[in-house]
Amino acid sequence: MADPSKRHKRRQRRGCRSRRSGRCCACCARCACCSTWLLTSMIPVLSGSRGTVIGMISSRVRAPRYGMGRAGGKLIVDGRDDTVFRKAEIAFKPATRAQKRSLLELLDATREIYNAALQERRDAYRHPSRTRIDLFQQFGHITHLRGVRDDVLAWGIQPLRWAMRRVDEAFTAFFRRVNAGETPGYPRFKGQGRWRTIGYDETTGWKLNLEGTKKRPRPHLYVQGVGVIPLSKPAVRQLRRYAERGGVATTLTLTRANREGCSWRASIGFRDVAVEQLPVAQPGSVVGIDRGVAVLVATASESAAPESMQGAVSSGLMHHAGELVARLAGIRAEIIALQQDRSGTKKYGRRWRQLSRRIARLHRRVSNIEENWARHTAKTLVAEHEVIVLEDLNLQGMTKSAKGTTEEPGKNVAAKSGLNRALAQAAPARVARWVTVRAESAGLGRRIWLVNPAHTSQQCSACAVIDATNRITRDTFYCGACGLYEHADINAARNIRARGLAAERAWQEAGRPGLVRPKPRLRRRKEQPPQAPSQAA
């Protein structure tokens, strides 16, 4: 058992105020007086045998991409999947006050497990022998909670394992960033304001019933320790779409939508969902997509008219994007006004909290509108075209700050900050994500290529001459070599399509190889030795 910190020892000698008042959570929490983590009484660092884990260790592994690297294009969807993994997200409210209290208690229990597992790894690393503790050893330590924290075990073992798995993923990402030379970001302890999710990686501890029972004819979701959560009609329709296509509910994630716990979201994962096999409106068509800030989506296909500034953009998509920008501009102006009002109030006061809730509500509204637009745009693109070509954008590098260091300060910091903000609002990755999801679900040989985005906005789509002066304004492209006059985003979309066509031809000449789909690794239950038959008395 690890010793508490020196500061906590000094507080104990003088008499901890929180212990005198009975508020010190000595079992896996922070001391209310001196803020020291008191975690060792919950999960002691013991050297023992590994616990037996039943079920899937690694979930759906992303398949390696086929292609010739960034320069030649990368194939990420080949349309040969028979089944896919899909998640349905629904909103719900606790049926009773007791259920709301149970959800918050379950959330706090998983947070305690996360902090305890993190403290255990920190103590093991600081030990002179540098003891190594892996995920499955920590799984085995859950049994030591019997008789010590039975209130935590009452929620079942799956949410506790899920919290420990989050610690393991945090350390894996930490060491990956260290090896890559990035900002490490050591895993931190989680307070109540920074822990909002409960997860189940298996079907133990919860059950989804879409048909109802004699006792409860209404469709519902049952969670161990929480009770029965009734589902609304829109939620049932959304869940039945996947269930009717052969999907099996395997994972559950509960997320607190607000601090009070009055509103929640449930994300249910379905495996083996059959693809829809949607026919293509234009068989064999290839479309290039340019994602930007001013024009969110610009497309170019073989049916585009070269002489038209808007020829390569579907009028419906452009009109929809224009309405989207105008609609979001008003909401963002309201957010700025509320933020200015909040700046004149006392932080964490009553008025400050009211304004913060209103601002958060508007931010969620903006996100929902953008998500809905991206989903419908992707649906239209996938329904009309067989091959979709996107840019392989390095969004992390594009939104990197230009501030620099004290020795080497950056240039045009304010302008770069505004560009980063505009890129974050445009969210180009959202469109790519939904296009990928729709293409996987549609099947019938649909393919998505990622191509190198270098010089797509400076290269002429007619004569292939690259010149930075061709981009006269933000929206106008004029080639000094051949005289092409084009919308800049349309020209970029055509260049993207041309690079995708080259990658498509090379792929077909190579025999149309498919993507490698590794099967998930399973950990089987240990086989028990055969027992001798009992003799009859």
mmCIF file of C-alpha atoms in Angstrom, residues 119-296:
data_model
loop_
_atom_site.group_PDB
_atom_site.id
_atom_site.type_symbol
_atom_site.label_atom_id
_atom_site.label_comp_id
_atom_site.label_asym_id
_atom_site.label_seq_id
_atom_site.Cartn_x
_atom_site.Cartn_y
_atom_site.Cartn_z
ATOM 1 C CA GLN A 119 -2.836 6.299 -9.055
ATOM 2 C CA GLU A 120 -1.880 2.623 -8.993
ATOM 3 C CA ARG A 121 0.125 3.003 -12.193
ATOM 4 C CA ARG A 122 1.801 6.175 -10.954
ATOM 5 C CA ASP A 123 2.827 4.492 -7.700
ATOM 6 C CA ALA A 124 4.131 1.443 -9.559
ATOM 7 C CA TYR A 125 6.235 3.638 -11.851
ATOM 8 C CA ARG A 126 7.696 5.603 -8.925
ATOM 9 C CA HIS A 127 8.624 2.408 -7.095
ATOM 10 C CA PRO A 128 12.402 1.719 -7.151
ATOM 11 C CA SER A 129 11.847 -1.527 -9.047
ATOM 12 C CA ARG A 130 9.646 0.226 -11.651
ATOM 13 C CA THR A 131 6.977 -2.453 -11.325
ATOM 14 C CA ARG A 132 5.005 -2.911 -14.519
ATOM 15 C CA ILE A 133 1.232 -3.111 -14.206
ATOM 16 C CA ASP A 134 -0.841 -3.905 -17.262
ATOM 17 C CA LEU A 135 -4.547 -3.750 -17.900
ATOM 18 C CA PHE A 136 -5.343 -7.354 -17.075
ATOM 19 C CA GLN A 137 -3.555 -7.214 -13.732
ATOM 20 C CA GLN A 138 -5.755 -4.269 -12.840
ATOM 21 C CA PHE A 139 -8.797 -6.244 -13.946
ATOM 22 C CA GLY A 140 -7.806 -8.876 -11.401
ATOM 23 C CA HIS A 141 -7.586 -6.274 -8.624
ATOM 24 C CA ILE A 142 -11.324 -5.610 -8.863
ATOM 25 C CA THR A 143 -11.911 -8.706 -6.721
ATOM 26 C CA HIS A 144 -10.127 -6.975 -3.820
ATOM 27 C CA LEU A 145 -13.056 -4.557 -3.554
ATOM 28 C CA ARG A 146 -15.241 -7.248 -1.989
ATOM 29 C CA GLY A 147 -15.998 -6.286 1.544
ATOM 30 C CA VAL A 148 -14.272 -2.913 1.074
ATOM 31 C CA ARG A 149 -16.379 -1.148 -1.544
ATOM 32 C CA ASP A 150 -19.425 -3.303 -2.149
ATOM 33 C CA ASP A 151 -21.291 -0.170 -3.227
ATOM 34 C CA VAL A 152 -19.015 0.036 -6.283
ATOM 35 C CA LEU A 153 -19.358 -3.664 -7.131
ATOM 36 C CA ALA A 154 -23.141 -3.292 -7.075
ATOM 37 C CA TRP A 155 -23.011 -1.633 -10.508
ATOM 38 C CA GLY A 156 -21.480 -4.704 -12.148
ATOM 39 C CA ILE A 157 -17.994 -5.400 -13.405
ATOM 40 C CA GLN A 158 -18.261 -4.031 -16.958
ATOM 41 C CA PRO A 159 -18.339 -0.265 -16.200
ATOM 42 C CA LEU A 160 -15.378 -0.741 -13.839
ATOM 43 C CA ARG A 161 -13.357 -2.542 -16.517
ATOM 44 C CA TRP A 162 -14.300 0.129 -19.019
ATOM 45 C CA ALA A 163 -12.906 2.854 -16.730
ATOM 46 C CA MET A 164 -9.659 0.891 -16.336
ATOM 47 C CA ARG A 165 -9.449 0.437 -20.080
ATOM 48 C CA ARG A 166 -9.638 4.213 -20.461
ATOM 49 C CA VAL A 167 -6.563 4.522 -18.244
ATOM 50 C CA ASP A 168 -4.740 1.996 -20.408
ATOM 51 C CA GLU A 169 -5.729 3.863 -23.576
ATOM 52 C CA ALA A 170 -4.592 7.157 -22.032
ATOM 53 C CA PHE A 171 -1.132 5.750 -21.274
ATOM 54 C CA THR A 172 -0.905 4.147 -24.716
ATOM 55 C CA ALA A 173 -1.636 7.504 -26.326
ATOM 56 C CA PHE A 174 0.828 9.208 -23.966
ATOM 57 C CA PHE A 175 3.724 6.945 -24.963
ATOM 58 C CA ARG A 176 2.761 7.209 -28.626
ATOM 59 C CA ARG A 177 3.000 11.011 -28.435
ATOM 60 C CA VAL A 178 6.323 10.766 -26.601
ATOM 61 C CA ASN A 179 7.794 8.508 -29.294
ATOM 62 C CA ALA A 180 6.458 10.793 -32.029
ATOM 63 C CA GLY A 181 8.014 13.889 -30.460
ATOM 64 C CA GLU A 182 4.649 15.541 -29.806
ATOM 65 C CA THR A 183 3.410 17.246 -26.649
ATOM 66 C CA PRO A 184 3.174 14.286 -24.228
ATOM 67 C CA GLY A 185 0.081 15.181 -22.200
ATOM 68 C CA TYR A 186 0.462 12.904 -19.167
ATOM 69 C CA PRO A 187 -2.864 11.348 -18.028
ATOM 70 C CA ARG A 188 -4.566 13.383 -15.314
ATOM 71 C CA PHE A 189 -6.964 12.666 -12.505
ATOM 72 C CA LYS A 190 -10.583 13.413 -13.307
ATOM 73 C CA GLY A 191 -12.784 15.639 -11.205
ATOM 74 C CA GLN A 192 -16.562 15.603 -11.325
ATOM 75 C CA GLY A 193 -16.648 18.295 -13.984
ATOM 76 C CA ARG A 194 -14.345 16.354 -16.316
ATOM 77 C CA TRP A 195 -15.998 12.931 -16.210
ATOM 78 C CA ARG A 196 -19.265 12.545 -18.087
ATOM 79 C CA THR A 197 -19.279 9.040 -19.594
ATOM 80 C CA ILE A 198 -20.141 5.500 -18.512
ATOM 81 C CA GLY A 199 -19.258 2.646 -20.841
ATOM 82 C CA TYR A 200 -20.013 -1.042 -21.378
ATOM 83 C CA ASP A 201 -17.864 -2.969 -23.864
ATOM 84 C CA GLU A 202 -19.932 -6.146 -23.526
ATOM 85 C CA THR A 203 -23.589 -7.010 -23.057
ATOM 86 C CA THR A 204 -23.135 -7.757 -19.361
ATOM 87 C CA GLY A 205 -24.909 -5.359 -17.022
ATOM 88 C CA TRP A 206 -27.396 -3.937 -19.529
ATOM 89 C CA LYS A 207 -30.015 -5.103 -21.997
ATOM 90 C CA LEU A 208 -31.883 -3.490 -24.882
ATOM 91 C CA ASN A 209 -35.471 -4.647 -25.345
ATOM 92 C CA LEU A 210 -37.201 -3.224 -28.423
ATOM 93 C CA GLU A 211 -40.261 -5.485 -28.264
ATOM 94 C CA GLY A 212 -41.176 -5.060 -24.624
ATOM 95 C CA THR A 213 -42.367 -7.682 -22.176
ATOM 96 C CA LYS A 214 -45.658 -8.602 -20.561
ATOM 97 C CA LYS A 215 -44.708 -6.645 -17.482
ATOM 98 C CA ARG A 216 -43.297 -3.695 -19.462
ATOM 99 C CA PRO A 217 -44.829 -3.634 -22.962
ATOM 100 C CA ARG A 218 -43.028 -0.419 -23.885
ATOM 101 C CA PRO A 219 -39.514 -0.702 -25.446
ATOM 102 C CA HIS A 220 -36.886 0.083 -22.859
ATOM 103 C CA LEU A 221 -33.218 -0.048 -21.927
ATOM 104 C CA TYR A 222 -32.250 -1.825 -18.715
ATOM 105 C CA VAL A 223 -29.039 -0.915 -16.870
ATOM 106 C CA GLN A 224 -27.892 -2.820 -13.783
ATOM 107 C CA GLY A 225 -28.276 -0.706 -10.657
ATOM 108 C CA VAL A 226 -30.125 2.043 -12.533
ATOM 109 C CA GLY A 227 -33.287 0.288 -13.609
ATOM 110 C CA VAL A 228 -35.506 0.503 -16.672
ATOM 111 C CA ILE A 229 -35.108 3.524 -18.956
ATOM 112 C CA PRO A 230 -38.117 4.007 -21.278
ATOM 113 C CA LEU A 231 -37.333 4.858 -24.908
ATOM 114 C CA SER A 232 -39.150 7.429 -27.019
ATOM 115 C CA LYS A 233 -40.744 6.562 -30.361
ATOM 116 C CA PRO A 234 -38.047 8.311 -32.474
ATOM 117 C CA ALA A 235 -35.369 6.457 -30.511
ATOM 118 C CA VAL A 236 -37.102 3.119 -31.071
ATOM 119 C CA ARG A 237 -37.374 3.789 -34.814
ATOM 120 C CA GLN A 238 -33.669 4.612 -35.005
ATOM 121 C CA LEU A 239 -32.662 1.491 -33.081
ATOM 122 C CA ARG A 240 -34.954 -0.792 -35.058
ATOM 123 C CA ARG A 241 -33.323 0.277 -38.332
ATOM 124 C CA TYR A 242 -30.129 -1.482 -37.286
ATOM 125 C CA ALA A 243 -31.871 -4.377 -35.556
ATOM 126 C CA GLU A 244 -33.961 -5.157 -38.657
ATOM 127 C CA ARG A 245 -30.764 -5.300 -40.742
ATOM 128 C CA GLY A 246 -29.357 -8.044 -38.534
ATOM 129 C CA GLY A 247 -27.502 -5.808 -36.087
ATOM 130 C CA VAL A 248 -26.734 -7.112 -32.602
ATOM 131 C CA ALA A 249 -26.390 -4.585 -29.777
ATOM 132 C CA THR A 250 -22.954 -5.093 -28.204
ATOM 133 C CA THR A 251 -21.746 -1.812 -26.652
ATOM 134 C CA LEU A 252 -23.371 0.936 -24.608
ATOM 135 C CA THR A 253 -22.136 4.401 -23.664
ATOM 136 C CA LEU A 254 -24.079 6.718 -21.363
ATOM 137 C CA THR A 255 -23.084 10.394 -21.457
ATOM 138 C CA ARG A 256 -24.286 13.122 -19.127
ATOM 139 C CA ALA A 257 -25.512 15.990 -21.302
ATOM 140 C CA ASN A 258 -25.623 18.604 -18.531
ATOM 141 C CA ARG A 259 -24.031 19.054 -15.141
ATOM 142 C CA GLU A 260 -27.241 18.467 -13.177
ATOM 143 C CA GLY A 261 -27.791 15.027 -14.728
ATOM 144 C CA CYS A 262 -31.308 15.824 -15.972
ATOM 145 C CA SER A 263 -30.484 15.004 -19.585
ATOM 146 C CA TRP A 264 -28.444 12.066 -20.913
ATOM 147 C CA ARG A 265 -27.418 10.490 -24.208
ATOM 148 C CA ALA A 266 -27.074 6.790 -24.893
ATOM 149 C CA SER A 267 -24.892 5.491 -27.729
ATOM 150 C CA ILE A 268 -25.612 1.850 -28.587
ATOM 151 C CA GLY A 269 -23.231 -0.001 -30.900
ATOM 152 C CA PHE A 270 -24.537 -2.677 -33.288
ATOM 153 C CA ARG A 271 -22.269 -5.222 -34.944
ATOM 154 C CA ASP A 272 -23.021 -7.274 -38.063
ATOM 155 C CA VAL A 273 -25.339 -4.639 -39.551
ATOM 156 C CA ALA A 274 -26.002 -5.618 -43.167
ATOM 157 C CA VAL A 275 -25.120 -3.013 -45.791
ATOM 158 C CA GLU A 276 -28.073 -1.434 -47.587
ATOM 159 C CA GLN A 277 -26.875 -2.209 -51.158
ATOM 160 C CA LEU A 278 -28.100 1.131 -52.538
ATOM 161 C CA PRO A 279 -27.909 1.446 -56.340
ATOM 162 C CA VAL A 280 -25.781 4.199 -57.863
ATOM 163 C CA ALA A 281 -27.598 6.920 -59.795
ATOM 164 C CA GLN A 282 -24.611 7.365 -62.160
ATOM 165 C CA PRO A 283 -22.714 4.031 -62.392
ATOM 166 C CA GLY A 284 -18.996 4.485 -62.914
ATOM 167 C CA SER A 285 -19.054 8.209 -62.101
ATOM 168 C CA VAL A 286 -16.102 9.764 -60.252
ATOM 169 C CA VAL A 287 -16.510 12.944 -58.209
ATOM 170 C CA GLY A 288 -13.837 15.126 -56.647
ATOM 171 C CA ILE A 289 -14.684 17.054 -53.490
ATOM 172 C CA ASP A 290 -12.930 20.214 -52.357
ATOM 173 C CA ARG A 291 -13.634 21.221 -48.770
ATOM 174 C CA GLY A 292 -13.084 24.826 -47.773
ATOM 175 C CA VAL A 293 -14.074 27.642 -45.453
ATOM 176 C CA ALA A 294 -16.090 30.011 -47.652
ATOM 177 C CA VAL A 295 -17.535 27.233 -49.853
ATOM 178 C CA LEU A 296 -17.952 24.261 -47.547
#
